[in-house]
Amino acid sequence: MSTEAVIKLRENEKLSDLEPLLSFFASFVLEIPIVQQIMRWDMTVLRESPWYNEILKQGLQQGLQQGLQQGEQQGEANLIIRLLSKQFGNLDIAIASQIRQLSVSQLETLGESIFDFSAMADLENWLQQNID
C-alpha cells in the first residue's frame, strides 16, 4: 500500500468511502502506526459502520454469556463447598479447588450426591470417579 494509491483512492469520489475499510484491512498486515501515517485512520467512521456495531454487539453478547456461565459455575461451587463444610467441617484446600474446577453439570450431580455421603472418603471417591 503506498501513499500514491491512497491519493488516487481519495480522488475518486465513489472510492473515497472505501478508505476506512482499506485502513481496517491494512491493519492486519501492517503496523497500526504505518497505516495511520499513510491513511486517515478515522475510527469515528469505523465506529459508525453497521459492521462495527454488529461486531461490538456480538462481542458484548458473548462476553455477557460467558460471564453468566462463570457466575453460575462459581455460585454452584460455593454452595456445594458450603454444604460439604457444614456436613464434614472445613474442607481441605485441594478438595475445594477440585470442586471449583467442576462444570455446572458436574456440580449439579455432586449436589445431588452430597446427601449420600457419610464420610469425607465418599466425597474423595466421587471426585476421583467424576473428574475428567
Short mmCIF file of N, CA and C in Angstrom, two decimals, residues 47-91:
data_model
loop_
_atom_site.label_atom_id
_atom_site.label_comp_id
_atom_site.label_asym_id
_atom_site.label_seq_id
_atom_site.Cartn_x
_atom_site.Cartn_y
_atom_site.Cartn_z
N ARG A 47 -16.52 3.30 13.68
CA ARG A 47 -17.49 3.11 14.76
C ARG A 47 -18.93 3.32 14.27
N GLU A 48 -19.10 4.13 13.27
CA GLU A 48 -20.43 4.40 12.74
C GLU A 48 -20.89 3.34 11.73
N SER A 49 -19.98 2.46 11.34
CA SER A 49 -20.35 1.46 10.34
C SER A 49 -21.23 0.38 10.95
N PRO A 50 -22.15 -0.17 10.17
CA PRO A 50 -23.01 -1.25 10.67
C PRO A 50 -22.19 -2.47 11.10
N TRP A 51 -21.10 -2.76 10.41
CA TRP A 51 -20.27 -3.93 10.76
C TRP A 51 -19.67 -3.77 12.14
N TYR A 52 -19.15 -2.58 12.42
CA TYR A 52 -18.55 -2.32 13.73
C TYR A 52 -19.59 -2.55 14.83
N ASN A 53 -20.78 -1.99 14.62
CA ASN A 53 -21.84 -2.14 15.62
C ASN A 53 -22.25 -3.60 15.79
N GLU A 54 -22.29 -4.34 14.71
CA GLU A 54 -22.65 -5.76 14.78
C GLU A 54 -21.57 -6.55 15.53
N ILE A 55 -20.32 -6.28 15.19
CA ILE A 55 -19.21 -6.96 15.86
C ILE A 55 -19.23 -6.63 17.35
N LEU A 56 -19.44 -5.37 17.67
CA LEU A 56 -19.49 -4.94 19.06
C LEU A 56 -20.64 -5.63 19.79
N LYS A 57 -21.81 -5.67 19.15
CA LYS A 57 -22.97 -6.30 19.77
C LYS A 57 -22.73 -7.78 20.03
N GLN A 58 -22.16 -8.47 19.03
CA GLN A 58 -21.87 -9.90 19.21
C GLN A 58 -20.83 -10.12 20.30
N GLY A 59 -19.82 -9.27 20.33
CA GLY A 59 -18.79 -9.38 21.37
C GLY A 59 -19.37 -9.18 22.76
N LEU A 60 -20.25 -8.20 22.89
CA LEU A 60 -20.89 -7.95 24.17
C LEU A 60 -21.78 -9.12 24.58
N GLN A 61 -22.51 -9.67 23.62
CA GLN A 61 -23.38 -10.81 23.92
C GLN A 61 -22.55 -12.01 24.36
N GLN A 62 -21.45 -12.27 23.66
CA GLN A 62 -20.60 -13.40 24.04
C GLN A 62 -19.99 -13.17 25.42
N GLY A 63 -19.55 -11.96 25.68
CA GLY A 63 -18.97 -11.64 26.98
C GLY A 63 -19.99 -11.80 28.10
N LEU A 64 -21.20 -11.34 27.85
CA LEU A 64 -22.26 -11.46 28.84
C LEU A 64 -22.58 -12.93 29.10
N GLN A 65 -22.69 -13.71 28.02
CA GLN A 65 -22.98 -15.13 28.15
C GLN A 65 -21.89 -15.85 28.95
N GLN A 66 -20.64 -15.55 28.64
CA GLN A 66 -19.54 -16.18 29.36
C GLN A 66 -19.54 -15.77 30.83
N GLY A 67 -19.82 -14.50 31.08
CA GLY A 67 -19.89 -14.01 32.45
C GLY A 67 -21.00 -14.69 33.25
N LEU A 68 -22.15 -14.87 32.61
CA LEU A 68 -23.26 -15.55 33.28
C LEU A 68 -22.92 -17.00 33.58
N GLN A 69 -22.28 -17.67 32.62
CA GLN A 69 -21.89 -19.07 32.83
C GLN A 69 -20.87 -19.19 33.95
N GLN A 70 -19.89 -18.30 33.96
CA GLN A 70 -18.89 -18.34 35.03
C GLN A 70 -19.52 -18.04 36.38
N GLY A 71 -20.43 -17.08 36.40
CA GLY A 71 -21.11 -16.74 37.65
C GLY A 71 -21.94 -17.91 38.16
N GLU A 72 -22.63 -18.58 37.27
CA GLU A 72 -23.43 -19.74 37.65
C GLU A 72 -22.53 -20.84 38.21
N GLN A 73 -21.42 -21.10 37.51
CA GLN A 73 -20.49 -22.16 37.95
C GLN A 73 -19.91 -21.82 39.31
N GLN A 74 -19.48 -20.58 39.51
CA GLN A 74 -18.89 -20.17 40.79
C GLN A 74 -19.91 -20.23 41.92
N GLY A 75 -21.14 -19.80 41.62
CA GLY A 75 -22.19 -19.84 42.63
C GLY A 75 -22.51 -21.26 43.05
N GLU A 76 -22.61 -22.16 42.08
CA GLU A 76 -22.87 -23.58 42.38
C GLU A 76 -21.73 -24.16 43.20
N ALA A 77 -20.49 -23.87 42.80
CA ALA A 77 -19.32 -24.39 43.51
C ALA A 77 -19.31 -23.89 44.95
N ASN A 78 -19.57 -22.60 45.15
CA ASN A 78 -19.59 -22.05 46.50
C ASN A 78 -20.66 -22.70 47.37
N LEU A 79 -21.83 -22.93 46.79
CA LEU A 79 -22.91 -23.58 47.54
C LEU A 79 -22.52 -25.00 47.93
N ILE A 80 -21.98 -25.75 46.99
CA ILE A 80 -21.56 -27.13 47.27
C ILE A 80 -20.50 -27.15 48.37
N ILE A 81 -19.54 -26.25 48.28
CA ILE A 81 -18.47 -26.19 49.29
C ILE A 81 -19.06 -25.85 50.66
N ARG A 82 -20.01 -24.93 50.71
CA ARG A 82 -20.64 -24.58 51.99
C ARG A 82 -21.40 -25.78 52.57
N LEU A 83 -22.14 -26.48 51.72
CA LEU A 83 -22.89 -27.64 52.19
C LEU A 83 -21.96 -28.75 52.69
N LEU A 84 -20.89 -28.99 51.94
CA LEU A 84 -19.94 -30.02 52.36
C LEU A 84 -19.21 -29.61 53.65
N SER A 85 -18.90 -28.33 53.78
CA SER A 85 -18.25 -27.84 55.00
C SER A 85 -19.17 -28.00 56.21
N LYS A 86 -20.45 -27.78 55.99
CA LYS A 86 -21.41 -27.94 57.08
C LYS A 86 -21.51 -29.40 57.49
N GLN A 87 -21.42 -30.29 56.49
CA GLN A 87 -21.55 -31.72 56.77
C GLN A 87 -20.27 -32.33 57.35
N PHE A 88 -19.09 -31.90 56.82
CA PHE A 88 -17.84 -32.56 57.21
C PHE A 88 -16.84 -31.63 57.91
N GLY A 89 -17.18 -30.39 58.11
CA GLY A 89 -16.22 -29.44 58.66
C GLY A 89 -15.45 -28.80 57.51
N ASN A 90 -14.49 -27.96 57.86
CA ASN A 90 -13.72 -27.26 56.82
C ASN A 90 -13.09 -28.24 55.84
N LEU A 91 -13.25 -27.93 54.56
CA LEU A 91 -12.68 -28.79 53.52
C LEU A 91 -11.22 -28.47 53.30
#
